[in-house]
Coordinates of C-alpha atoms in Angstrom, one line a residue:
X37 CA -63.3 19.0 -32.2
X38 CA -60.2 20.5 -30.6
X39 CA -60.7 23.7 -32.4
X40 CA -64.4 23.9 -31.2
X41 CA -63.3 23.3 -27.6
X42 CA -60.6 25.9 -27.8
X43 CA -63.0 28.5 -29.1
X44 CA -65.6 27.6 -26.5
X45 CA -62.9 28.1 -23.8
X46 CA -62.2 31.5 -25.2
X47 CA -65.8 32.4 -25.2
X48 CA -66.0 31.5 -21.5
X49 CA -63.0 33.7 -20.7
X50 CA -60.5 30.8 -20.5
X51 CA -57.6 32.0 -22.5
X52 CA -55.5 28.8 -22.8
X53 CA -56.2 27.1 -26.1
X54 CA -55.4 23.4 -26.4
X55 CA -53.1 24.0 -29.4
X56 CA -52.1 26.5 -32.0
X57 CA -54.8 26.6 -34.7
X58 CA -53.9 25.2 -38.1
X59 CA -54.5 27.0 -41.4
X60 CA -57.4 24.7 -42.0
X61 CA -59.0 25.4 -38.6
X62 CA -58.6 29.1 -39.0
X63 CA -60.0 29.0 -42.5
X64 CA -63.0 27.1 -41.1
X65 CA -63.6 29.8 -38.6
X66 CA -63.2 32.5 -41.2
X67 CA -65.5 30.7 -43.6
X68 CA -68.1 30.5 -40.9
X69 CA -68.5 34.3 -41.1
X70 CA -71.4 34.0 -43.6
X71 CA -73.3 31.5 -41.4
X72 CA -72.9 33.6 -38.3
X73 CA -74.0 36.7 -40.3
X74 CA -77.0 34.9 -41.6
X75 CA -77.9 33.7 -38.1
X76 CA -77.8 37.2 -36.8
X77 CA -80.0 38.5 -39.6
X78 CA -82.5 35.6 -39.2
X79 CA -82.7 36.5 -35.5
X80 CA -84.6 39.7 -36.4
X81 CA -86.5 38.3 -39.3
X82 CA -90.2 39.3 -39.2
X83 CA -89.7 41.8 -36.5
X84 CA -91.6 45.1 -37.1
X85 CA -89.6 48.3 -37.3
X86 CA -88.7 49.9 -34.0
X87 CA -88.2 53.5 -34.9
X88 CA -86.6 55.8 -32.5
X89 CA -88.4 59.1 -31.7
X90 CA -87.1 62.5 -32.9
X91 CA -85.5 64.3 -29.9
X92 CA -85.1 67.9 -28.8
X93 CA -81.9 69.8 -29.8
X94 CA -78.7 68.8 -28.1
X95 CA -77.9 72.5 -27.4
X96 CA -79.1 76.0 -27.7
X97 CA -79.3 77.2 -31.3
X98 CA -79.2 73.6 -32.7
X99 CA -81.9 71.8 -34.7
X100 CA -83.8 68.7 -33.6
X101 CA -81.6 65.7 -32.7
X102 CA -82.8 63.0 -35.2
X103 CA -79.7 60.8 -35.5
X104 CA -81.2 57.8 -33.7
X105 CA -84.4 58.2 -35.6
X106 CA -82.6 58.0 -39.0
X107 CA -80.3 55.2 -37.8
X108 CA -83.2 53.1 -36.8
X109 CA -84.8 53.6 -40.2
X110 CA -81.7 52.7 -42.2
X111 CA -81.0 49.7 -39.9
X112 CA -84.5 48.4 -40.6
X113 CA -84.3 49.1 -44.3
X114 CA -81.0 47.4 -44.8
X115 CA -82.0 44.4 -42.9
X116 CA -85.4 44.2 -44.7
X117 CA -83.8 44.4 -48.1
X118 CA -81.2 41.8 -47.1
X119 CA -83.9 39.4 -45.9
X120 CA -86.3 40.4 -48.7
X121 CA -89.2 41.1 -46.3
X122 CA -91.4 44.0 -45.4
X123 CA -90.0 45.9 -48.4
X124 CA -93.0 48.2 -48.7
X125 CA -92.5 49.3 -45.1
X126 CA -88.8 49.7 -45.6
X127 CA -89.2 51.8 -48.7
X128 CA -91.9 53.9 -47.0
X129 CA -89.7 54.7 -44.1
X130 CA -86.7 55.5 -46.3
X131 CA -88.7 57.8 -48.3
X132 CA -90.0 59.5 -45.2
X133 CA -86.5 60.0 -43.9
X134 CA -85.1 61.3 -47.1
X135 CA -88.0 63.8 -47.6
X136 CA -87.5 65.0 -44.0
X137 CA -83.8 65.7 -44.6
X138 CA -84.6 67.3 -47.9
X139 CA -87.1 69.7 -46.3
X140 CA -85.0 70.4 -43.2
X141 CA -81.6 71.8 -44.0
X142 CA -80.6 72.5 -40.4
X143 CA -81.2 68.9 -39.3
X144 CA -79.6 67.6 -42.5
X145 CA -76.4 69.6 -42.0
X146 CA -76.0 69.2 -38.3
X147 CA -72.9 67.2 -37.3
X148 CA -74.9 64.9 -35.1
X149 CA -77.6 63.9 -37.5
X150 CA -77.7 62.8 -41.2
X151 CA -74.3 61.4 -42.0
X152 CA -74.4 59.1 -39.0
X153 CA -76.8 57.0 -41.1
X154 CA -75.6 57.9 -44.6
X155 CA -73.2 54.9 -44.6
X156 CA -76.2 52.5 -44.4
X157 CA -78.2 54.5 -46.8
X158 CA -75.4 54.3 -49.4
X159 CA -74.8 50.6 -48.7
X160 CA -78.5 49.9 -49.3
X161 CA -78.4 51.7 -52.6
X162 CA -75.3 49.9 -53.6
X163 CA -76.8 46.5 -52.9
X164 CA -80.5 47.0 -53.7
X165 CA -80.9 50.1 -55.9
X166 CA -81.5 50.0 -59.6
X167 CA -77.9 49.1 -60.2
X168 CA -77.6 47.0 -57.1
X169 CA -74.8 44.4 -56.9
X170 CA -76.8 42.1 -54.7
X171 CA -80.5 42.3 -55.6
X172 CA -81.4 45.3 -57.8
X173 CA -84.8 46.9 -57.4
X174 CA -85.6 46.2 -53.8
X175 CA -85.5 49.9 -53.2
X176 CA -88.0 51.7 -55.3
X177 CA -87.0 54.3 -58.0
X178 CA -88.8 57.0 -55.9
X179 CA -86.7 56.1 -52.8
X180 CA -83.4 56.1 -54.8
X181 CA -84.2 59.5 -56.4
X182 CA -85.0 61.0 -53.0
X183 CA -81.9 59.4 -51.4
X184 CA -79.6 60.8 -54.1
X185 CA -81.3 64.2 -53.7
X186 CA -80.7 64.4 -50.0
X187 CA -77.1 63.2 -50.6
X188 CA -76.7 66.0 -53.2
X189 CA -78.0 68.7 -50.9
X190 CA -75.7 67.5 -48.0
X191 CA -72.7 67.2 -50.3
X192 CA -73.3 70.7 -51.9
X193 CA -73.2 72.2 -48.4
X194 CA -70.5 70.1 -46.8
X195 CA -68.1 68.8 -49.4
X196 CA -65.4 71.4 -50.1
X197 CA -62.5 70.8 -52.5
X198 CA -60.3 72.9 -50.3
X199 CA -60.9 70.5 -47.4
X200 CA -59.8 67.6 -49.7
X201 CA -56.5 69.4 -50.5
X202 CA -54.0 67.7 -48.2
X203 CA -50.8 69.4 -49.5
X204 CA -50.6 71.3 -46.2
X205 CA -52.6 69.3 -43.8
X206 CA -51.4 65.8 -44.9
X207 CA -54.9 64.8 -43.7
X208 CA -54.1 65.8 -40.1
X209 CA -56.4 68.8 -39.9
X210 CA -59.3 67.1 -38.2
X211 CA -62.8 68.5 -38.5
X212 CA -64.8 68.2 -35.2
X213 CA -63.3 64.8 -34.2
X214 CA -61.7 61.8 -35.8
X215 CA -64.9 59.8 -36.2
X216 CA -66.7 62.9 -37.5
X217 CA -64.0 63.6 -40.0
X218 CA -64.1 60.1 -41.4
X219 CA -67.9 60.1 -41.5
X220 CA -67.9 63.3 -43.4
X221 CA -65.1 62.3 -45.8
X222 CA -66.5 58.8 -46.6
X223 CA -70.0 60.2 -47.0
X224 CA -68.7 62.8 -49.5
X225 CA -66.7 60.1 -51.3
X226 CA -69.6 57.7 -51.5
X227 CA -72.2 60.3 -52.4
X228 CA -70.2 61.5 -55.4
X229 CA -69.5 58.0 -56.5
X230 CA -73.3 57.4 -56.6
X231 CA -73.9 60.6 -58.5
X232 CA -71.4 59.6 -61.2
X233 CA -73.4 56.4 -61.8
X234 CA -76.7 58.2 -62.3
X235 CA -77.2 60.4 -65.5
X236 CA -79.6 62.7 -63.6
X237 CA -76.8 63.7 -61.2
X238 CA -73.5 63.0 -63.0
X239 CA -73.6 66.3 -65.0
X240 CA -75.1 68.6 -62.4
X241 CA -72.9 71.3 -60.9
X242 CA -72.7 72.2 -57.2
X243 CA -73.5 75.8 -56.2
X244 CA -69.8 76.8 -56.6
X245 CA -69.6 75.4 -60.1
X246 CA -67.6 72.2 -59.2
X247 CA -68.7 68.8 -60.4
X248 CA -69.3 65.4 -58.7
X249 CA -66.3 64.1 -60.7
X250 CA -64.0 66.7 -59.2
X251 CA -65.2 65.9 -55.7
X252 CA -64.9 62.2 -56.2
X253 CA -61.4 62.5 -57.6
X254 CA -60.4 64.8 -54.8
X255 CA -61.8 62.6 -52.0
X256 CA -60.3 59.5 -53.5
X257 CA -56.9 61.0 -53.4
X258 CA -57.5 62.3 -49.9
X259 CA -58.5 58.9 -48.6
X260 CA -55.4 57.3 -50.1
X261 CA -53.2 59.8 -48.3
X262 CA -55.2 59.4 -45.1
X263 CA -54.7 55.7 -45.1
X264 CA -51.0 56.0 -45.7
X265 CA -50.5 58.6 -43.0
X266 CA -52.3 56.5 -40.3
X267 CA -50.1 53.5 -41.1
X268 CA -47.0 55.7 -40.9
X269 CA -47.8 57.6 -37.8
X270 CA -49.8 55.5 -35.4
X271 CA -53.4 54.9 -36.4
X272 CA -56.1 56.5 -34.3
X273 CA -56.3 59.7 -32.2
X274 CA -59.4 58.2 -30.5
X275 CA -57.2 55.3 -29.5
X276 CA -58.5 51.8 -28.9
X277 CA -62.0 53.2 -28.6
X278 CA -64.7 50.5 -28.7
X279 CA -67.5 52.9 -29.6
X280 CA -66.1 55.8 -31.8
X281 CA -63.7 53.3 -33.3
X282 CA -66.5 51.5 -35.1
X283 CA -68.0 54.9 -36.1
X284 CA -64.7 55.7 -37.8
X285 CA -64.4 52.3 -39.5
X286 CA -67.9 52.0 -40.9
X287 CA -67.3 54.4 -43.9
X288 CA -64.0 52.7 -44.6
X289 CA -65.8 49.4 -44.9
X290 CA -68.0 51.0 -47.6
X291 CA -64.8 52.3 -49.4
X292 CA -63.4 48.8 -49.3
X293 CA -66.5 47.1 -50.6
X294 CA -67.5 49.6 -53.3
X295 CA -64.4 51.4 -54.6
X296 CA -63.6 50.9 -58.2
X297 CA -60.0 52.2 -57.7
X298 CA -57.7 49.2 -57.1
X299 CA -55.2 51.2 -55.1
X300 CA -57.8 52.7 -52.8
X301 CA -59.3 49.3 -52.2
X302 CA -55.9 47.8 -51.5
X303 CA -54.9 50.5 -49.0
X304 CA -58.3 50.4 -47.3
X305 CA -58.1 46.6 -46.9
X306 CA -54.5 46.9 -45.5
X307 CA -55.6 49.5 -42.9
X308 CA -58.4 47.3 -41.8
X309 CA -55.8 44.5 -41.5
X310 CA -53.6 46.8 -39.4
X311 CA -56.5 47.9 -37.2
X312 CA -57.6 44.4 -36.4
X313 CA -54.1 43.2 -35.8
X314 CA -53.6 46.0 -33.3
X315 CA -56.9 45.0 -31.6
X316 CA -56.0 41.3 -31.7
X317 CA -52.7 41.7 -29.8
X318 CA -54.3 43.7 -27.0
X319 CA -57.4 41.7 -26.2
X320 CA -58.4 38.7 -24.2
X321 CA -61.5 36.8 -25.4
X322 CA -62.6 39.9 -27.4
X323 CA -62.1 42.4 -24.6
X324 CA -59.7 45.2 -25.5
X325 CA -56.9 46.2 -23.1
X326 CA -54.3 49.0 -23.2
X327 CA -54.5 52.7 -23.0
X328 CA -57.5 54.3 -24.6
X329 CA -58.9 57.8 -25.4
X330 CA -62.5 59.2 -25.3
X331 CA -63.8 56.5 -23.0
X332 CA -66.8 58.0 -21.2
X333 CA -67.3 57.1 -17.6
X334 CA -70.3 55.0 -18.6
X335 CA -68.1 52.7 -20.6
X336 CA -65.0 52.7 -18.5
X337 CA -65.9 49.7 -16.4
X338 CA -67.2 47.2 -18.9
X339 CA -65.6 45.0 -21.6
X340 CA -68.8 45.1 -23.7
X341 CA -68.2 47.3 -26.7
X342 CA -68.7 47.0 -30.5
X343 CA -65.5 45.0 -31.0
X344 CA -66.5 42.4 -28.3
X345 CA -69.7 42.0 -30.2
X346 CA -67.9 41.7 -33.6
X347 CA -65.5 39.1 -32.2
X348 CA -68.4 36.6 -32.6
X349 CA -68.8 37.5 -36.2
X350 CA -65.1 37.3 -37.1
X351 CA -63.8 34.7 -34.7
X352 CA -66.8 32.7 -33.5
X353 CA -66.2 33.6 -29.8
X354 CA -68.5 35.2 -27.3
X355 CA -72.1 35.4 -28.4
X356 CA -74.4 36.7 -31.1
X357 CA -75.8 40.2 -30.7
X358 CA -78.5 42.0 -32.6
X359 CA -77.5 43.2 -36.1
X360 CA -78.2 46.9 -35.8
X361 CA -76.7 50.3 -36.5
X362 CA -73.2 50.6 -37.9
X363 CA -72.4 46.9 -37.2
X364 CA -74.5 46.2 -40.3
X365 CA -71.8 47.7 -42.5
X366 CA -69.3 45.1 -41.2
X367 CA -71.8 42.2 -41.2
X368 CA -72.7 42.8 -44.9
X369 CA -69.1 43.5 -45.9
X370 CA -66.8 41.2 -48.0
X371 CA -63.8 42.1 -45.7
X372 CA -62.3 39.2 -43.8
X373 CA -59.4 39.0 -41.3
X374 CA -56.2 37.5 -42.6
X375 CA -55.3 34.2 -40.9
X376 CA -52.3 35.7 -39.1
X377 CA -54.6 38.3 -37.4
X378 CA -57.1 35.5 -36.4
X379 CA -54.2 33.5 -35.0
X380 CA -53.0 36.5 -32.9
X381 CA -56.5 37.0 -31.6
X382 CA -57.3 33.4 -30.8
X383 CA -54.1 31.9 -29.5
X384 CA -53.7 33.7 -26.1
X385 CA -51.6 30.9 -24.6
X386 CA -49.4 30.6 -27.6
X387 CA -48.6 34.3 -27.7
X388 CA -47.2 34.0 -24.1
X389 CA -46.0 37.1 -22.3
X390 CA -45.1 40.2 -24.4
X391 CA -45.0 44.0 -24.5
X392 CA -46.7 46.3 -27.0
X393 CA -45.4 49.7 -27.7
X394 CA -47.3 51.9 -30.2
X395 CA -46.8 55.5 -31.0
X396 CA -50.0 57.4 -31.1
X397 CA -51.0 60.9 -32.4
X398 CA -52.3 63.5 -30.0
X399 CA -50.2 66.6 -29.8
X400 CA -51.8 69.6 -31.5
X401 CA -50.4 72.5 -33.4
X402 CA -50.3 75.5 -30.9
X403 CA -53.7 77.2 -30.8
X404 CA -55.6 74.2 -32.3
X405 CA -56.2 71.9 -29.4
X406 CA -59.8 73.0 -28.8
X407 CA -61.1 73.9 -32.3
X408 CA -64.3 72.1 -33.0
X409 CA -64.1 73.3 -36.6
X410 CA -60.6 72.1 -37.0
X411 CA -58.1 70.3 -34.8
X412 CA -54.6 70.4 -36.2
X413 CA -52.4 67.5 -35.2
X414 CA -48.6 67.6 -35.1
X415 CA -47.1 65.1 -37.5
X416 CA -43.5 65.2 -36.3
X417 CA -44.4 63.2 -33.2
X418 CA -47.5 62.2 -31.3
X419 CA -46.0 62.6 -27.9
X420 CA -47.9 59.5 -26.7
X421 CA -46.6 56.0 -26.3
X422 CA -49.3 53.4 -25.8
X423 CA -47.8 50.6 -23.7
X424 CA -49.3 47.2 -22.8
X425 CA -48.0 44.3 -20.9
X426 CA -49.9 41.3 -22.2
X427 CA -50.2 37.8 -20.7
X428 CA -52.8 35.0 -21.1
X429 CA -54.2 36.0 -17.7
X430 CA -54.3 39.8 -17.8
X431 CA -53.4 42.8 -19.9
X432 CA -52.2 46.0 -18.0
X433 CA -51.8 49.1 -20.2
X434 CA -51.8 52.8 -20.3
X435 CA -51.0 55.8 -22.5
X436 CA -47.6 57.2 -21.5
X437 CA -47.5 60.9 -22.4
X438 CA -45.2 63.8 -21.9
X439 CA -45.8 66.1 -18.9
X440 CA -47.3 68.8 -20.9
X441 CA -50.2 71.2 -20.2
X442 CA -53.7 70.3 -21.4
X443 CA -53.4 73.0 -24.1
X444 CA -50.7 71.0 -25.9
X445 CA -53.1 68.1 -26.6
X446 CA -56.0 67.9 -29.0
X447 CA -59.0 67.4 -26.8
X448 CA -60.0 64.4 -28.9
X449 CA -56.8 62.8 -27.5
X450 CA -56.9 64.0 -23.9
X451 CA -60.6 63.4 -23.4
X452 CA -61.5 60.3 -21.3
X453 CA -58.0 58.7 -21.2
X454 CA -58.3 55.2 -19.7
X455 CA -55.7 53.0 -18.1
X456 CA -55.8 49.8 -16.0
X457 CA -56.0 46.0 -16.1
X458 CA -58.4 43.7 -17.9
X459 CA -58.3 40.2 -16.3
X460 CA -59.2 36.8 -17.8
X461 CA -62.2 35.2 -16.1
X462 CA -65.2 37.3 -17.2
X463 CA -65.9 40.0 -19.6
X464 CA -66.0 42.9 -17.1
X465 CA -63.2 41.7 -14.7
X466 CA -60.9 44.7 -14.4
X467 CA -59.1 47.1 -12.1
X468 CA -59.3 50.7 -13.2
X469 CA -57.7 53.7 -11.6
X470 CA -60.3 56.4 -12.4
X471 CA -60.7 59.8 -11.0
X472 CA -63.9 61.1 -9.5
X473 CA -65.5 63.6 -12.0
X474 CA -66.9 67.0 -11.5
X475 CA -69.3 66.8 -14.4
X476 CA -71.4 64.0 -15.9
X477 CA -69.2 62.0 -18.2
X478 CA -66.2 63.9 -19.3
X479 CA -62.6 64.3 -18.1
X480 CA -59.6 65.7 -19.9
X481 CA -56.0 64.4 -19.2
X482 CA -57.4 63.0 -16.0
X483 CA -54.2 61.2 -15.0
X484 CA -50.7 60.5 -16.1
X485 CA -48.6 57.4 -15.5
X486 CA -45.5 55.3 -15.9
X487 CA -45.5 51.6 -16.5
X488 CA -43.0 48.8 -17.0
X489 CA -44.2 45.2 -17.4
X490 CA -47.0 44.4 -14.8
X491 CA -46.5 47.5 -12.6
X492 CA -48.1 50.8 -13.2
X493 CA -47.9 54.1 -11.2
X494 CA -50.4 56.8 -11.9
X495 CA -51.7 60.0 -10.4
X496 CA -54.5 62.5 -11.0
X497 CA -53.3 65.3 -13.2
X498 CA -54.9 68.4 -11.8
X499 CA -58.3 69.7 -10.7
X500 CA -58.7 71.8 -13.8
X501 CA -59.2 68.7 -15.9
X502 CA -62.6 67.9 -14.5
X503 CA -61.6 65.6 -11.7
X504 CA -62.1 65.7 -7.9
X505 CA -60.1 62.8 -6.4
X506 CA -58.3 59.6 -7.0
X507 CA -60.0 56.2 -6.8
X508 CA -59.8 52.7 -8.1
X509 CA -62.6 50.5 -9.6
X510 CA -62.7 46.8 -8.7
X511 CA -65.1 44.8 -10.8
X512 CA -67.2 42.1 -9.1
X513 CA -65.4 38.8 -9.4
X514 CA -62.1 39.4 -7.5
X515 CA -61.8 37.2 -4.4
X516 CA -59.9 36.9 -1.1
X517 CA -59.2 40.6 -0.5
X518 CA -56.5 41.2 2.0
X519 CA -55.4 44.6 3.3
X520 CA -51.9 44.8 4.9
X521 CA -48.9 47.1 5.0
X522 CA -50.7 49.8 3.0
X523 CA -51.5 47.4 0.2
X524 CA -54.8 45.9 -1.1
X525 CA -54.5 42.4 -2.5
X526 CA -57.0 40.6 -4.5
X527 CA -57.1 37.3 -6.4
X528 CA -58.4 36.4 -9.9
X529 CA -58.6 33.0 -11.6
X530 CA -55.1 33.3 -13.1
X531 CA -53.5 36.3 -11.4
X532 CA -52.9 38.2 -8.2
X533 CA -53.2 42.0 -8.0
X534 CA -52.0 44.6 -5.5
X535 CA -52.9 48.3 -5.2
X536 CA -51.3 50.9 -2.9
X537 CA -52.3 54.5 -2.5
X538 CA -48.9 56.0 -1.6
X539 CA -50.3 58.8 0.7
X540 CA -53.3 59.2 2.9
X541 CA -55.9 56.6 3.7
X542 CA -58.8 55.1 1.7
X543 CA -62.3 53.8 2.1
X544 CA -64.6 51.4 0.3
X545 CA -67.7 52.6 -1.5
X546 CA -70.3 50.4 -3.3
X547 CA -71.0 50.8 -6.9
X548 CA -73.2 53.7 -7.8
X549 CA -76.4 53.5 -9.9
X550 CA -74.5 54.2 -13.2
X551 CA -71.6 51.8 -12.4
X552 CA -71.2 48.1 -13.2
X553 CA -71.2 45.6 -10.4
X554 CA -68.2 46.2 -8.3
X555 CA -66.7 48.4 -5.6
X556 CA -64.7 51.6 -5.3
X557 CA -61.5 52.2 -3.4
X558 CA -61.6 55.9 -2.7
X559 CA -58.4 57.8 -1.6
X560 CA -58.5 60.4 1.1
X561 CA -55.6 62.3 -0.6
X562 CA -57.0 63.4 -4.0
X563 CA -53.5 63.7 -5.5
X564 CA -51.9 60.5 -4.1
X565 CA -49.9 58.5 -6.6
X566 CA -51.2 54.9 -6.9
X567 CA -49.1 51.7 -7.5
X568 CA -50.9 48.8 -9.3
X569 CA -49.1 45.5 -9.9
X570 CA -50.4 42.3 -11.4
X571 CA -48.6 39.0 -11.4
X572 CA -49.5 35.6 -13.0
X573 CA -50.2 32.9 -10.6
X574 CA -47.9 30.5 -12.4
X575 CA -45.0 32.9 -11.6
X576 CA -45.4 32.8 -7.8
X577 CA -45.7 30.0 -5.3
X578 CA -48.9 31.1 -3.7
X579 CA -51.0 34.1 -2.6
X580 CA -49.3 34.5 0.7
X581 CA -45.9 34.6 -1.0
X582 CA -47.1 37.2 -3.4
X583 CA -48.4 39.4 -0.6
X584 CA -45.1 39.1 1.4
X585 CA -42.9 39.9 -1.5
X586 CA -45.0 42.9 -2.6
X587 CA -45.1 44.3 0.9
X588 CA -41.3 44.1 1.1
X589 CA -40.7 46.1 -2.1
X590 CA -39.1 49.5 -1.6
X591 CA -41.4 52.5 -1.9
X592 CA -40.1 56.1 -1.2
X593 CA -42.0 59.4 -1.6
X594 CA -40.9 62.8 -0.6
X595 CA -44.0 64.6 -1.8
X596 CA -42.4 65.3 -5.2
X597 CA -40.6 62.2 -6.4
X598 CA -41.8 58.6 -5.9
X599 CA -39.3 55.8 -6.3
X600 CA -40.4 52.1 -6.4
X601 CA -38.6 48.9 -7.2
X602 CA -41.3 46.7 -8.8
X603 CA -42.0 43.0 -8.5
X604 CA -40.4 42.7 -12.0
X605 CA -37.1 44.3 -10.8
X606 CA -37.6 47.7 -12.5
X607 CA -36.5 50.8 -10.8
X608 CA -39.4 53.3 -11.4
X609 CA -39.0 57.0 -10.7
X610 CA -42.2 59.1 -10.9
X611 CA -42.2 62.9 -10.6
X612 CA -45.5 63.7 -8.9
X613 CA -44.8 67.4 -9.4
X614 CA -44.7 66.7 -13.2
X615 CA -41.3 68.4 -13.4
X616 CA -39.8 65.7 -15.6
X617 CA -40.6 62.6 -17.5
X618 CA -40.8 59.4 -15.4
X619 CA -37.8 57.1 -15.5
X620 CA -37.5 53.4 -15.9
X621 CA -34.2 51.9 -14.7
X622 CA -32.6 55.4 -14.8
X623 CA -33.7 56.3 -18.3
X624 CA -36.5 58.8 -19.1
X625 CA -39.5 57.3 -20.9
X626 CA -39.0 57.6 -24.6
X627 CA -42.2 59.0 -26.0
X628 CA -40.9 58.9 -29.6
X629 CA -39.2 55.5 -30.1
X630 CA -37.9 54.5 -33.5
X631 CA -40.9 52.2 -34.3
X632 CA -44.5 53.2 -34.8
X633 CA -45.6 49.7 -33.9
X634 CA -43.4 47.4 -31.8
X635 CA -44.4 44.0 -30.5
X636 CA -43.6 40.4 -31.4
X637 CA -46.6 40.4 -33.8
X638 CA -46.8 44.0 -35.2
X639 CA -43.8 46.0 -36.3
X640 CA -43.1 49.1 -38.3
X641 CA -40.4 51.8 -38.3
X642 CA -41.7 55.3 -37.7
X643 CA -43.1 56.9 -40.8
X644 CA -42.0 54.1 -43.1
X645 CA -45.4 52.9 -44.2
X646 CA -44.2 49.2 -44.2
X647 CA -45.9 47.1 -41.4
X648 CA -45.1 43.5 -40.8
X649 CA -47.7 41.2 -39.1
X650 CA -46.3 37.9 -37.9
X651 CA -46.9 35.0 -35.6
X652 CA -44.9 31.8 -35.8
X653 CA -44.5 30.9 -39.5
X654 CA -47.4 33.2 -40.6
X655 CA -46.3 36.6 -41.9
X656 CA -48.0 39.4 -43.8
X657 CA -46.3 42.6 -45.0
X658 CA -48.6 45.6 -45.4
X659 CA -47.0 48.1 -47.8
X660 CA -48.5 51.7 -47.7
X661 CA -45.6 53.3 -49.6
X662 CA -46.7 52.6 -53.2
X663 CA -48.0 55.6 -55.1
X664 CA -49.4 55.8 -58.6
X665 CA -47.3 57.6 -61.2

């Protein structure tokens, strides 16, 4: 009963559990995965297919945009085979899709079409094809033959043994983007695995004379190196991304579930453990905090992302959502979170107050920051330190990065960088410094920052990055707004917050038609530095005391250098002219500390490949160093 009450409180945004969960309670939650999955599947039982329309090309010279069309088909087909219903319709749709891609090479090979649904197509064959591990024969021989043929045609055009050679790249030459690279690699790996199981394809040769066995061996080796490198050097370039992150993971779930190579399966499972542990320590009730990359403006102001939805599946918190798209790979997977990861995720009160410092890749090799065909990432250092200050009441976080020009960063790192505070109380409760944008949904290196504990200073980077002015988003739900001494104060259920534009004035604007419910504080000086501080209510006598103490803190700005002594006693020195790295208590920010991951719950020395997850007496060591002879 206590466990159920605690999880209910988390689902409502109340982050103080009644007690630390026992192994038995965590195991009960973990073992409930299947029941929650089955409930999600049953929620769509009997529903007719809802097939998306084919769309015009995304740009000049490109083929039709049919990604959503094929994803809607593979979603319906996988669910139908799982539920053993509407199988004739599912097979008919799959056959239509495969024949379309067989007949239309431009659509098949376009980066925004076929392989976005290939993960579910391969998973459906693995479970329900003639050699299916779950229920063989639910897909017809005609569908399986057509599916393998389209996979063959795609692989013949897109799988290159030279790309799988990591002797120079060490897997850090990234094709198109991080999620595109993983979709491409895992599709090639999975397709060649399926070819080797079918006599009609196993002995065929690709147009260059290479064989499926050669490609499968090469991509298996590549994936092993890829997994080791991410554990050593900081996980994701598209950091903490709740949309692209799932797109990157989906193929790895297929590798975990279907690989016959024990070492590849072990490394894949460990990377999933590491990924979820990193998520667990930076979230409140399933909402991810901390610095992020590639967050489009349409998703910057909400806590609703794929991981929030998946928190119900893994942890029993929040609510059930429709089983669709790439989530189906995770719903139907055998992967489960370790108990220590679940404990980190669920016991917000027990974790207390702590800091997270993670190194993150992002710096590019000169000349390769904007190469759609191939980004090349530096492997000596990422140049980025993701920093989060985590409490049961709020998480404030940002990406600290060196004052370098845009051209030094891979665009998949500098695009849509997000910083700000998520606050317990509701899913979307947050304060987000976010620049006005010149174009629809894209900014690059829009701001830079310094942060220590619950105080952050940030500033718009430059007009050339796609931004117009500095502003701050306040989600609906903050109360008792007070404006005094240049500061804006607001109250949340468990915290107080203060914002100060250092120069100029400001005005309030209502949420726009594409925004969530809330309000904008818009600065008159487009380049003003902003100070944002959050404090737990339990750490201050009352709201009036908080306001008075904040208003009395020293703030000095000469147009180039901002100095501020924070609520937490840290002396912050911020160079608004970007002439030097910011300083905390007299020391420049160290963008390359000795640890890749550094928090009370997740630790690893830089490039070591040994990661320790721990909380209380629970401890799990992830070893990415082992190599076969």
